[in-house]
Coordinates of C-alpha atoms and ligand atoms in Angstrom, one line a residue:
X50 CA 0.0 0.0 0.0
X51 CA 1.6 3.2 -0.9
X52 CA 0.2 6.6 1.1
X53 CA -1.1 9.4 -1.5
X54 CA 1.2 12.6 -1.0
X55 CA -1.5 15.7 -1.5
X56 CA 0.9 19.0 -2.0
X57 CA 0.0 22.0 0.8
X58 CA -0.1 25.4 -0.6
X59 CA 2.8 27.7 -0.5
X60 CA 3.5 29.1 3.0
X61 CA 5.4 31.0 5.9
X62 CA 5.8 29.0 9.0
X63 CA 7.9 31.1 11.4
X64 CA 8.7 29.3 14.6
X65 CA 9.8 31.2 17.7
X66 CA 12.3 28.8 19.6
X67 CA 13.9 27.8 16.4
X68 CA 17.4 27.0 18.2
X69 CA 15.2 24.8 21.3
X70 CA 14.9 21.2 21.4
X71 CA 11.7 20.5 19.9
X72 CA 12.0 22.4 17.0
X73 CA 15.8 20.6 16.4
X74 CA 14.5 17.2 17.1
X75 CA 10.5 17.7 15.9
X76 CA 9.3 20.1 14.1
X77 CA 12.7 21.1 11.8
X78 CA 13.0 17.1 10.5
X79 CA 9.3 16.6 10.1
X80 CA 9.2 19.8 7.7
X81 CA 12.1 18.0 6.1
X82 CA 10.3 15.1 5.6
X83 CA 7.4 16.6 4.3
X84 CA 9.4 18.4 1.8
X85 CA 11.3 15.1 0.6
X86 CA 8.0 13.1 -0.2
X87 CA 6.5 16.3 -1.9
X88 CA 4.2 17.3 0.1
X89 CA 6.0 20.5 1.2
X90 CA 6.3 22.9 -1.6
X91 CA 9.4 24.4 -2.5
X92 CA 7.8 28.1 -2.6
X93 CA 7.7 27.6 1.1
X94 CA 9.6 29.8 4.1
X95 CA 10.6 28.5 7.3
X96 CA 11.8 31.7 9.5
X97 CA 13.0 30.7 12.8
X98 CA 13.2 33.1 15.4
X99 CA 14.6 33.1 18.9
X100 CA 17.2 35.4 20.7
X101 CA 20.4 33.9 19.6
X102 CA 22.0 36.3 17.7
X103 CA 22.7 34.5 14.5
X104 CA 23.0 34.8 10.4
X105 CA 21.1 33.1 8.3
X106 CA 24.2 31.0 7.3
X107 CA 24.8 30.2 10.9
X108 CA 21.0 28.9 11.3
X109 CA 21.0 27.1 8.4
X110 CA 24.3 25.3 9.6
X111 CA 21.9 24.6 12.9
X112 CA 19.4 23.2 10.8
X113 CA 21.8 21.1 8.5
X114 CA 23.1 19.3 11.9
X115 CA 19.3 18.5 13.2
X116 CA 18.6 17.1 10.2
X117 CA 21.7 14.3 10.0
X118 CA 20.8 13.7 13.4
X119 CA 17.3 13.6 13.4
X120 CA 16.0 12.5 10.2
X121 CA 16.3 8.7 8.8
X122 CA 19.7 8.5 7.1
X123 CA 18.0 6.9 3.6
X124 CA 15.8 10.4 3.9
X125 CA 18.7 12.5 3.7
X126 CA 19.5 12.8 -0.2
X127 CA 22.1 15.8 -0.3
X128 CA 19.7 17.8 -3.3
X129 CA 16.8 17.6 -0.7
X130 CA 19.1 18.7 2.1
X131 CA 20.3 21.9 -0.2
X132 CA 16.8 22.3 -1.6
X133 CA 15.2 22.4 2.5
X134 CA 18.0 24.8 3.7
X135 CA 17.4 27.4 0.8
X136 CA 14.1 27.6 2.0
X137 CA 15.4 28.4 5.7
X138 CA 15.9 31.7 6.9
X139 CA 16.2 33.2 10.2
X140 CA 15.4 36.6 12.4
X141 CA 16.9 37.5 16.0
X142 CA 13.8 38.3 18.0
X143 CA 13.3 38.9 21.3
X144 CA 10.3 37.9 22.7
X145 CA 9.3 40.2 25.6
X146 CA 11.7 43.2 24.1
X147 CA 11.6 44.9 20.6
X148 CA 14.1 43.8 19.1
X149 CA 13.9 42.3 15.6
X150 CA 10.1 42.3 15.0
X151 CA 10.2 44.8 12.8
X152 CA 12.5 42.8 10.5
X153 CA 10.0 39.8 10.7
X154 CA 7.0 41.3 9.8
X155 CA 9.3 42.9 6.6
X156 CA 10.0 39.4 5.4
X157 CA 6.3 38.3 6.0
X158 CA 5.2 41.1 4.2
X159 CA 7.2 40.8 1.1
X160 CA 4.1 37.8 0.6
X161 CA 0.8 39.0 2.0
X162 CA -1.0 36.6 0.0
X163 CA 0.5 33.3 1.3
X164 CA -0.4 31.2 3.6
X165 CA 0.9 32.5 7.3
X166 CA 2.0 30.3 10.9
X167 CA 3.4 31.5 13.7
X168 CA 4.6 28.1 15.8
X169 CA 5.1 29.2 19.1
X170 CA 7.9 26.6 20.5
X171 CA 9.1 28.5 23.3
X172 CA 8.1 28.4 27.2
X173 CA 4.5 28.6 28.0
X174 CA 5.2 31.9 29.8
X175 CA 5.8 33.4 26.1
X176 CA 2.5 32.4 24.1
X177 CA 0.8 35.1 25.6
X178 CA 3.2 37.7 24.9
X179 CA 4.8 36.5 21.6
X180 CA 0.2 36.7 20.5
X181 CA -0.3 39.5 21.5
X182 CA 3.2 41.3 19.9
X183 CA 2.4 39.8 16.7
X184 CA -0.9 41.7 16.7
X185 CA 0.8 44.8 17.6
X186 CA 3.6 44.5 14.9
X187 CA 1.1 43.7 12.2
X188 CA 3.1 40.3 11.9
X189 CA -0.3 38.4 12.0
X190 CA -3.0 38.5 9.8
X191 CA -6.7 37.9 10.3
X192 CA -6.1 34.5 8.5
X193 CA -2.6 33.3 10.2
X194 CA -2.5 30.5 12.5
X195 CA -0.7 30.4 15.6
X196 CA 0.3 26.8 17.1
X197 CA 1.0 26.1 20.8
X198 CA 1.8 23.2 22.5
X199 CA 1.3 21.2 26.1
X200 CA 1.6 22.9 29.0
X201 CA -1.6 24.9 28.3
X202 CA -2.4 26.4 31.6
X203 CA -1.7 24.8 34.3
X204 CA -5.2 24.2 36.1
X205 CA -8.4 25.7 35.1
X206 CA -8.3 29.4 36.1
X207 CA -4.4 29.4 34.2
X208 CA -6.0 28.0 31.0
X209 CA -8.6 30.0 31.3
X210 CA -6.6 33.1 31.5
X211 CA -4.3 31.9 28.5
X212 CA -7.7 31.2 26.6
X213 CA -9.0 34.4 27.0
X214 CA -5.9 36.5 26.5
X215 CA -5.2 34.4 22.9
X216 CA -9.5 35.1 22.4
X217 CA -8.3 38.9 22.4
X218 CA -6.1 38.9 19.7
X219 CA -6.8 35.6 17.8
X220 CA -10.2 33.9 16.5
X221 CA -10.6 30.2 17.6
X222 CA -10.6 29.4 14.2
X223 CA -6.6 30.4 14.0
X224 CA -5.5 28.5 17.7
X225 CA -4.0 25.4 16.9
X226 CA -3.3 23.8 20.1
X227 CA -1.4 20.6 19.4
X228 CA -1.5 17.2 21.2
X229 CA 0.9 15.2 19.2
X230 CA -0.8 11.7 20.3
X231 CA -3.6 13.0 18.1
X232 CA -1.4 13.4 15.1
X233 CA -0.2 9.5 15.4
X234 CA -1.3 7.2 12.7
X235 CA -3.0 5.0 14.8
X236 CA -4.8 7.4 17.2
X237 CA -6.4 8.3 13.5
X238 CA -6.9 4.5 12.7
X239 CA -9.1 4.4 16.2
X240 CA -11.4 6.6 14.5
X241 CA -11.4 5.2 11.3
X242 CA -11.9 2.0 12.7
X243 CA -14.8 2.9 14.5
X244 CA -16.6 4.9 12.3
X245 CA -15.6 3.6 8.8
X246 CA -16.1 -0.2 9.4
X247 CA -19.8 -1.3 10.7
X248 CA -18.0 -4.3 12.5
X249 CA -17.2 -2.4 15.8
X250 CA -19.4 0.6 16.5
X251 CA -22.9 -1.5 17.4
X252 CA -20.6 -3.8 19.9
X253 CA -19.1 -0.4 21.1
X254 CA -21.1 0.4 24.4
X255 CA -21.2 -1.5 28.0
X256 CA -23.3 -3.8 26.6
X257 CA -20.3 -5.6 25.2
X258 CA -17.3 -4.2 26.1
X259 CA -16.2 -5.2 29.7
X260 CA -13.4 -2.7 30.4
X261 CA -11.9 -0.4 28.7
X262 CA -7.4 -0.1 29.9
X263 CA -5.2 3.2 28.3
X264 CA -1.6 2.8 29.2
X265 CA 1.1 5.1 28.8
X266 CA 3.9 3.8 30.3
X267 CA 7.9 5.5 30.2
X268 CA 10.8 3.2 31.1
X269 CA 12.6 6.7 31.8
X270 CA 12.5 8.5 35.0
X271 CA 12.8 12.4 35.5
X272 CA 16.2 13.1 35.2
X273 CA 17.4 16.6 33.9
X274 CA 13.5 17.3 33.8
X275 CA 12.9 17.0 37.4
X276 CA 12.3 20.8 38.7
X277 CA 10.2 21.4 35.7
X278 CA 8.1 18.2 36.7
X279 CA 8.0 18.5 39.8
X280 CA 5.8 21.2 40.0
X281 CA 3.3 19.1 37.3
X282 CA 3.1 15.4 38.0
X283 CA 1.8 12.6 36.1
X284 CA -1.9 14.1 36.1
X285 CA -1.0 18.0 35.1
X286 CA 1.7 16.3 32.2
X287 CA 0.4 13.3 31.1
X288 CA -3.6 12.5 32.4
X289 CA -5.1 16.0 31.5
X290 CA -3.7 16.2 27.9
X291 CA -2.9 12.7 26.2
X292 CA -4.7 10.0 28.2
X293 CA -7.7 12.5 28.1
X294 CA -7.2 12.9 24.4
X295 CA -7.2 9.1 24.3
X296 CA -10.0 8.7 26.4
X297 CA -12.5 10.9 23.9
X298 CA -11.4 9.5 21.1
X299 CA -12.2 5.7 22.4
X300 CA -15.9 7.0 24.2
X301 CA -17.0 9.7 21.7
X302 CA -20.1 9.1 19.9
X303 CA -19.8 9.0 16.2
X304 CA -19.5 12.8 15.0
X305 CA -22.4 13.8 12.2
X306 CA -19.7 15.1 10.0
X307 CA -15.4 14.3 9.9
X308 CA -15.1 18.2 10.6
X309 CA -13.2 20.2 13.2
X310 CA -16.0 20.9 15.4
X311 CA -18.1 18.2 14.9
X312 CA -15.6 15.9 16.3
X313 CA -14.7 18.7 19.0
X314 CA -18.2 18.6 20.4
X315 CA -18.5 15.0 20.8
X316 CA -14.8 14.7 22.7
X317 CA -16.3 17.6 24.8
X318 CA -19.3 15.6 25.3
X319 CA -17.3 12.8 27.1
X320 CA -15.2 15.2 28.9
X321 CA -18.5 16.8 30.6
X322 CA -19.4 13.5 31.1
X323 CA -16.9 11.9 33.2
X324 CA -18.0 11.3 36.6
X325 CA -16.0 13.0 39.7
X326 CA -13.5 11.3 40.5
X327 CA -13.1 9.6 43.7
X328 CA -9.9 9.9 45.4
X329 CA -10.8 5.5 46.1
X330 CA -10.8 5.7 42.4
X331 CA -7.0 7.0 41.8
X332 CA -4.0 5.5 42.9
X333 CA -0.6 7.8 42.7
X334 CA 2.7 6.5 42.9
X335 CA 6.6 7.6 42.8
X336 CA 9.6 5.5 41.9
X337 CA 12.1 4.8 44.6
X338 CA 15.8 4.2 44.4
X339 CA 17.3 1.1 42.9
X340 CA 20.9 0.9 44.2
X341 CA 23.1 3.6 43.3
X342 CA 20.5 5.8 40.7
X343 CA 18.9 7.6 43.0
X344 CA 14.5 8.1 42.7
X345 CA 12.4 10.2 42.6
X346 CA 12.4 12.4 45.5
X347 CA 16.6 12.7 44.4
X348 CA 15.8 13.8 41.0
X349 CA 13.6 16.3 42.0
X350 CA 15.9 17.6 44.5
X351 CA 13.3 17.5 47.3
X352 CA 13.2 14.2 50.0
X353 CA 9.2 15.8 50.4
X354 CA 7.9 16.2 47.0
X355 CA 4.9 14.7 47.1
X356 CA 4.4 14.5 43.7
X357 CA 3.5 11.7 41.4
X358 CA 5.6 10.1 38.7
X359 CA 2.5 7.3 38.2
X360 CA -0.8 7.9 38.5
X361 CA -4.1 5.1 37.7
X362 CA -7.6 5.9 37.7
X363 CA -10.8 4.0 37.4
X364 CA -13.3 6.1 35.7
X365 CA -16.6 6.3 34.9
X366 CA -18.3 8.1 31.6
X367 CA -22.1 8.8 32.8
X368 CA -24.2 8.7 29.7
X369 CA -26.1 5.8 27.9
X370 CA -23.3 4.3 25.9
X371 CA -20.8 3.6 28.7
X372 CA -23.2 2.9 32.0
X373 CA -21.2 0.5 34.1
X374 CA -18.2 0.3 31.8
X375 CA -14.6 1.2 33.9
X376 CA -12.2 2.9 31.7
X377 CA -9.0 2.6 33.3
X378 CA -6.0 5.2 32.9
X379 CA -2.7 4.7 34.1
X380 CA 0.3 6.7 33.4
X381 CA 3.9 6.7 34.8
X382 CA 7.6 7.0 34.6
X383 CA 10.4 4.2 35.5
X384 CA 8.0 1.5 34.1
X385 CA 8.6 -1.8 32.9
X386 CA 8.6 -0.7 29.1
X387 CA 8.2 2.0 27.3
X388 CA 4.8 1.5 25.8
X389 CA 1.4 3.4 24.9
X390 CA -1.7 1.5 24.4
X391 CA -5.1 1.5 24.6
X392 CA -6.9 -1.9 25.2
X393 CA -10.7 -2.3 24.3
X394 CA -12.0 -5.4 26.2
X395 CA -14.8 -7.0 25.1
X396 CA -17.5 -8.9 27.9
X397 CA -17.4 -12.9 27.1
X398 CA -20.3 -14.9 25.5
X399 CA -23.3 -14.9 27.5
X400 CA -23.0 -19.0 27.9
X401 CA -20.1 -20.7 27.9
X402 CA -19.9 -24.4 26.3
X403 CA -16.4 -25.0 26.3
X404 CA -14.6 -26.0 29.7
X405 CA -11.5 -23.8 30.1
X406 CA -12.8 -20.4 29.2
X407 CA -9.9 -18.1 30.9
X408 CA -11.7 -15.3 32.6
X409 CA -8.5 -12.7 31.9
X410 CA -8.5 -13.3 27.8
X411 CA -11.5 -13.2 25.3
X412 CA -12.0 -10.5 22.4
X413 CA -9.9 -7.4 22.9
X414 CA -8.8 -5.2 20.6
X415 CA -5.7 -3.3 21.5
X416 CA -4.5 -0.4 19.9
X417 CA -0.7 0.0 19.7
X418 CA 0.8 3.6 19.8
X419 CA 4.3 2.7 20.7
X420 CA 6.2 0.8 19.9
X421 CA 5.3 -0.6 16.5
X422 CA 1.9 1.5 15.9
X423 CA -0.5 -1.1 15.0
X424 CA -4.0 -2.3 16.2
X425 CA -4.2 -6.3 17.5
X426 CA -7.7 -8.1 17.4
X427 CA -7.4 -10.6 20.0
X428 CA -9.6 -13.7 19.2
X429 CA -10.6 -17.3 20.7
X430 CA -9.9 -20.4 18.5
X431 CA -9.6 -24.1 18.1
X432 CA -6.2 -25.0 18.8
X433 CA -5.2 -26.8 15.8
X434 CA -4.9 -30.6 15.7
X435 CA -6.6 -33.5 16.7
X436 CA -7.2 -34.7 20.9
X437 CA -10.3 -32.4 21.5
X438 CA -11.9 -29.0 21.9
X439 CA -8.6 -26.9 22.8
X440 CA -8.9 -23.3 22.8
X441 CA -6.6 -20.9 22.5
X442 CA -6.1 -17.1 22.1
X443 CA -4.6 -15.4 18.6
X444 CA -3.9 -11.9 17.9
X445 CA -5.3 -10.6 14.3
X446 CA -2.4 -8.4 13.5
X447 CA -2.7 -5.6 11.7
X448 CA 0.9 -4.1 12.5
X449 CA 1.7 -1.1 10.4
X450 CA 4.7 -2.0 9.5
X451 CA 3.5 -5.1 7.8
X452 CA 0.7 -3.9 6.1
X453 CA 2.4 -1.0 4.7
X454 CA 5.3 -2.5 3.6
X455 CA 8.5 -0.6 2.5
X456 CA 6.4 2.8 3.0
X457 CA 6.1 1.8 6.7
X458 CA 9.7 2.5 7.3
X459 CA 8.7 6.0 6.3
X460 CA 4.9 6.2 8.0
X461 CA 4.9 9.9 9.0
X462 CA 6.2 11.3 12.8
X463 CA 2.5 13.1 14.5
X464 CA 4.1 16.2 13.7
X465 CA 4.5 15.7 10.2
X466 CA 1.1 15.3 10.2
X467 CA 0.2 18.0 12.4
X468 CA 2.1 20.9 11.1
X469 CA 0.5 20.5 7.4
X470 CA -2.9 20.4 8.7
X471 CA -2.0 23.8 10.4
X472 CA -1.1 24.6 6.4
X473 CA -4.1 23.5 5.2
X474 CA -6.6 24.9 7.8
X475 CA -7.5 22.0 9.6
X476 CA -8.0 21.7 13.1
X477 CA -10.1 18.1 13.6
X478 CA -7.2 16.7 15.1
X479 CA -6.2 20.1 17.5
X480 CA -7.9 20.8 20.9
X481 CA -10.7 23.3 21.5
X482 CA -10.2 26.1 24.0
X483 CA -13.0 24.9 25.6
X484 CA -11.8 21.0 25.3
X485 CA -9.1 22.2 26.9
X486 CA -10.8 24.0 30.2
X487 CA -13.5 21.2 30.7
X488 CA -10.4 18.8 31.3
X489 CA -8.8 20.7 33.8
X490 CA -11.9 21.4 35.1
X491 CA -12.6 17.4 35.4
X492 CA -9.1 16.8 36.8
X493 CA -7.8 20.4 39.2
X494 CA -10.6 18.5 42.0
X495 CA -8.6 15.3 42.3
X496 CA -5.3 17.1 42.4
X497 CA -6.5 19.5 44.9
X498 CA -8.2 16.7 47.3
X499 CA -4.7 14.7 47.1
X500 CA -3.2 17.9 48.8
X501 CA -5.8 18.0 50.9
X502 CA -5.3 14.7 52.4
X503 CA -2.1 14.7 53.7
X504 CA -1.6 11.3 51.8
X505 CA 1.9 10.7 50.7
X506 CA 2.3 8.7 46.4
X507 CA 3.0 4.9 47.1
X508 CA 6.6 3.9 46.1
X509 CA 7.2 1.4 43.4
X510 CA 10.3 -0.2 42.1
X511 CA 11.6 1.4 38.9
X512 CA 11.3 -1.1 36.3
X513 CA 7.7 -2.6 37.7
X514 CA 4.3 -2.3 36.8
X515 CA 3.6 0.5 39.1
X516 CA 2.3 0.5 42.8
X517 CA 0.7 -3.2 44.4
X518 CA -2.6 -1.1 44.8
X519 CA -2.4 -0.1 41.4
X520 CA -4.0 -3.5 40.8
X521 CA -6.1 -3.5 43.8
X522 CA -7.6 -0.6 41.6
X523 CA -8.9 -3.1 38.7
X524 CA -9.1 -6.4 41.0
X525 CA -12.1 -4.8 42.6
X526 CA -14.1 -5.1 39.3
X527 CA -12.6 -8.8 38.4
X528 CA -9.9 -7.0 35.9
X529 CA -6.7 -7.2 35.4
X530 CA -3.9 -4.8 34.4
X531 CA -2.2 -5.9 30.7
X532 CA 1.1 -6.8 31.2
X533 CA 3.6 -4.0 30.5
X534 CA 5.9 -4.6 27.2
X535 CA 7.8 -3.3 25.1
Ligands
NAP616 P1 14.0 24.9 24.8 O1 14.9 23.9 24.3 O2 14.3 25.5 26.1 O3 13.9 26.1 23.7 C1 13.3 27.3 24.0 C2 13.5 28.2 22.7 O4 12.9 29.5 23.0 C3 14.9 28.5 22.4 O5 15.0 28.5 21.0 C4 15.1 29.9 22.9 O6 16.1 30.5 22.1 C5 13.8 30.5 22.7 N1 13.5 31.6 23.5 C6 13.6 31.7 24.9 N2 13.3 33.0 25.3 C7 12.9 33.7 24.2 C8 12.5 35.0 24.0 N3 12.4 35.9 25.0 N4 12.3 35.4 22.7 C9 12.4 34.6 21.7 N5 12.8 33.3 21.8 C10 13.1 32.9 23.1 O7 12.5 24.4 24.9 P2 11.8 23.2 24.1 O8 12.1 21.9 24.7 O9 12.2 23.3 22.6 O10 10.3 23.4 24.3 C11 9.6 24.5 23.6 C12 8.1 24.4 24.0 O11 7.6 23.1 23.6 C13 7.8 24.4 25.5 O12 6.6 25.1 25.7 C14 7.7 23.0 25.9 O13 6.9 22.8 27.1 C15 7.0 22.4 24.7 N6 7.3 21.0 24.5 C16 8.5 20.5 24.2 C17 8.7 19.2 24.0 C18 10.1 18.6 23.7 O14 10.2 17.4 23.4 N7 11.2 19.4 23.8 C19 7.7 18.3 24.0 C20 6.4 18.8 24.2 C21 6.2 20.1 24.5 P3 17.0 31.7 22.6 O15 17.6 31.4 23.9 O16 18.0 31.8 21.5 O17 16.1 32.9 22.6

């Protein structure tokens, strides 16, 4: 199968924070990428912009090094290289001082007509400033899009704020807030699943599916990170953004329309739907020392953090569709693999009539992020051979990398993906201001009723599953975690 390559109009995509990490490792290669299979077209600009004081030659040197170390070496034909860096140009700008914005707005204006982005890749404290600047300067446009990225706020009244400051200088029809788990192939595939195949959608309620598990588990710990996550835990990094994301796309009803704010409402309609959670219903965790690496409580630098580096939850989605079904979260760092995954399991057959039905397998259908994005039908059979009525469990694989053949090798990063929907106008796969606030409304109670109780996160072994009472969590409702691997 070989993906069809549609061409994005010509554009300006400026990114502030050009000389940071994500744009070195992220969004610089996947432009690259994009431009090597076509889609990017070679009338396009990318203007980076940050305080370094550099040239253009210097930046494009910057640029030259990401790319050999973060794109796929069979990518990197020299031509392409030449072709990518002569569309790369760069502008000293200081943020929060006015240096060098009249220079920016110059080049943008040289092309009024084209199509403009303004990809804010800096610290969170800047998105509000950098907005409103580029209103002042006449650098935006009443058709440019500006593109920010997790943190968004950092509770309800914080997003709230950032929300309404953006609102003042920017329609919500130019905020692309990106969640790169939304740009993956398979978080797409979920959707296309459901809604383009009539297999799954009428056996997708509490009716038939059992439980529902989303894992996303990292085998690293905080290191280097730690004062930055300290302050945010599993729940403000990981639960409120991606596992939510997750969440909406597995429990959503099917949208009227595939457009931006038809599938917006429905993910809002889960959020607002979630019951309260419990503090019974979460179990928080930090990893302790093995040996000589310290845990968590060294990394952060404080012995009484009491911040989580795992969280679980057991929640519940009050409307028709998902009455009595637990959708389980869980989310940590200094786990047993490295692995995202969400695991649809389906309720067993009404009556049994063979013997050894195992009360942990049956139909499940588990959708791979990483590693190896792919989505897994688990099924009962007949065990092959003669000697009786054996059963036994096989996966229908539908690993990406098989299916698509040599073109897996290449299957697009999420923010190759991402970036030319932002090009094209499309926000379906980008959370809504208002997506945004519901979940932080939904999860600010459970962080502020941990504080509240004085309770202290379990420890757990680095390299484990978690905390024991992690389990207890599922146990109580007959389930069982999935084994963690990688
Ligand atoms: P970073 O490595 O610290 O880079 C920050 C960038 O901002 C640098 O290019 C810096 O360049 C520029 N900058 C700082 N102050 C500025 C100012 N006053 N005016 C103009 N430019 C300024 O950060 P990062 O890791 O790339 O992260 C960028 C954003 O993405 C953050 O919001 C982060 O939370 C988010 N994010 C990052 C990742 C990741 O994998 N790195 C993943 C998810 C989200 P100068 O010093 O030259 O100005």
């Amino acid at each position: 199968m070989v993906s069809t390559v549609i061409p994005v109009q010509p554009f300006d995509l400026v990114i502030f924070g050009a000389t940071g990490d994500l744009a070195k490792r992220k969004i610089l290669p996947s432009l690259y990428r994009r431009l090597a299979v076509g889609q990017m077209p070679p009338e396009a600009r990318v203007i980076g912009a940050a305080r370094s004081k550099m040239t253009r030659a210097e930046f494009r040197k910057m640029v030259s090094e990401s790319l050999e170390e973060f794109v796929q070496p069979k990518l990197l034909k020299p031509e392409t290289v030449e072709t990518f860096l002569g569309l790369v140009d760069y502008v000293t700008v200081d943020a929060t001082g006015t240096n060098g914005w009249s220079t920016l707005c110059k080049k943008l204006n040289e092309r009024p007509d084209v199509i403009r982005a303004f990809y804010l890749s800096v610290a969170p404290f800047l998105f509000e400033e950098i907005a409103h600047r580029l209103a002042e300067t006449g650098c935006s446009t009443p058709e440019c899009r500006i593109v920010i990225e997790k943190p968004l706020g950092h509770d309800l009244q914080s997003a709230k704020k950032l929300n309404a400051s953006l609102s003042q200088v920017f329609d919500e029809g130019q905020i692309y807030r990106i969640d790169h788990y939304l740009g993956k192939e398979t978080v797409q595939n979920l959707m296309a699943i459901r809604f383009a195949n009539a297999l799954f959608e009428p056996l997708w309620n509490s009716g038939f599916i059992e439980h529902v598990q989303i894992t996303v588990a990292e085998s690293v710990g905080v290191e280097g990170r730690g004062s930055y996550y300290d302050k945010s835990g599993a729940m403000r990094d990981m639960v409120q953004n991606h596992l939510m994301q997750l969440l909406c796309l597995t429990a959503m009803e099917p949208p009227s329309r595939f457009d931006p704010d038809a599938v917006r409402d429905e993910k809002l309609k889960v959020i607002r739907a979630l019951d309260p959670l419990k503090i019974t219903d979460t179990v928080r965790g930090q990893y302790r020392a093995n040996g000589k690496e310290g845990g968590y409580l060294d990394h952060v630098g404080d012995p009484h953090s009491r911040t989580e580096s795992y969280v679980a939850l057991r929640v519940h989605i009050s409307n028709w569709r998902w009455s009595g079904t637990s959708f389980y979260l869980r989310t940590g760092k200094k786990l047993a693999a490295r692995t995202s995954e969400i695991a649809v399991v389906f309720k067993h057959p009404p009556h049994a009539i063979f013997p050894q039905v195992d009360e942990q397998k049956g139909n499940a259908l588990i959708i791979r992020l990483q590693p190896d994005e792919g989505i897994t039908f688990r099924m009962t059979i007949k065990e092959p051979g003669p000697g009786g009525m054996r059963l036994a469990e096989v996966p229908l694989d539908m690993t990406f990398a098989d299916a698509l053949g040599e073109e897996a090798g290449e299957m697009p990063e999420a923010y190759e993906r991402l970036i030319m929907d932002v090009v094209r106008g499309d926000q379906t796969l980008f959370m809504r201001g208002d997506e945004v606030e519901a979940a932080w409304a939904w999860t600010d109670p459970i962080i502020a009723a941990w504080a509240e109780s004085g309770s202290k996160p379990l420890p757990y072994d680095p390299g484990s599953a978690g905390p024991i009472d992690s389990y207890k969590l599922t146990m109580a409702e007959g389930h069982i975690w999935r084994e963690l691997l990688s």
